[in-house]
């Protein structure tokens, strides 16, 4: 921040803040040399080392994801040859139909999400309210100090309960039908959302697998139904918003230079672990509801997590501070699936990894 002795603003604290390391603030030559060494190593290895998927980390480099040459050739061909052809009759008729279909999908996305769109990156006022609230409640409950935070926990429970997408989506479907745009998610290549929770608020109707799992509190059976529907049939993993609907080779068409793996959904250890925990909590109260389906789901999900473990015992993370964050979720998921330190080689390896990375007072 502004008073941080290590960084300074490069735009006088006006508008969007950009910060850089302040070389002139009583830093020793050793500290400066160490910083420059890490900067140089990052620059040399930025295309060879898989860094955290956290967006701020990506934005520190202008070119996080360089385009394949074949993609540049394709864009050039479409610009110089394809576009003029598509503007000429009779292909112009096909172009108009395609543009009309695209605009229908854009309007549906806006209306279906109250103009928030898919995620917190899209619009300024969207965020991670549900996710933050659910994890904060879990942290307080883990301290066994709930009696001291009764008022706050009641408010958090009300927020989670009222931000479930069930009531919102029922209203939304009625609204869509009255406008003759249809209430069938498959028409818009969308997954079902009834019973799920979004990353932020129900205004954003894009439910997320791990948010639904972490917030699994009310309307439990609907939430379980949607979680079971989100599991990948091939290897048991869970993506975030929806099932993987297309092929990995489409990533070659990714036009972005700062985001990788954005063309299709991908399966994540964190999401998969959260789903295991949520389903396990559900079975403690509802032992017979979809018992076989839940047991099979947890079994396959746990095997997916184990298959993704790195040689050093960690897991690669996509949604937080990379390896430590993902390893935390993976271990919690495996424990919920019935693994223990004594019976699970993966948990023992993970414990060794975490202990090796511990700082004097934290990670």
PDB file of C-alpha atoms in Angstrom, residues 16 40 42 52 82 102 179 195 209 237 270 280 290 298 320 344 357:
ATOM      1  CA  UNK A  16      -5.628   2.283 -10.919  1.00  0.00           C
ATOM      2  CA  UNK A  40      15.997 -12.240 -14.326  1.00  0.00           C
ATOM      3  CA  UNK A  42      11.459 -15.237 -14.057  1.00  0.00           C
ATOM      4  CA  UNK A  52       0.545 -19.859 -10.615  1.00  0.00           C
ATOM      5  CA  UNK A  82     -11.875 -15.017 -45.134  1.00  0.00           C
ATOM      6  CA  UNK A 102     -24.206 -14.841 -31.807  1.00  0.00           C
ATOM      7  CA  UNK A 179     -40.096 -13.241 -23.334  1.00  0.00           C
ATOM      8  CA  UNK A 195     -29.852 -25.602  -6.607  1.00  0.00           C
ATOM      9  CA  UNK A 209     -18.930 -26.617  -8.548  1.00  0.00           C
ATOM     10  CA  UNK A 237     -12.637 -34.759 -11.827  1.00  0.00           C
ATOM     11  CA  UNK A 270      -9.576 -27.652  -5.787  1.00  0.00           C
ATOM     12  CA  UNK A 280     -19.528 -36.246   2.504  1.00  0.00           C
ATOM     13  CA  UNK A 290     -28.553 -41.212  -3.792  1.00  0.00           C
ATOM     14  CA  UNK A 298     -16.492 -39.701  -4.176  1.00  0.00           C
ATOM     15  CA  UNK A 320      -4.929 -19.429  -5.298  1.00  0.00           C
ATOM     16  CA  UNK A 344      -2.739 -42.968   2.116  1.00  0.00           C
ATOM     17  CA  UNK A 357       7.769 -25.333   2.869  1.00  0.00           C
TER      18      UNK A 357
END
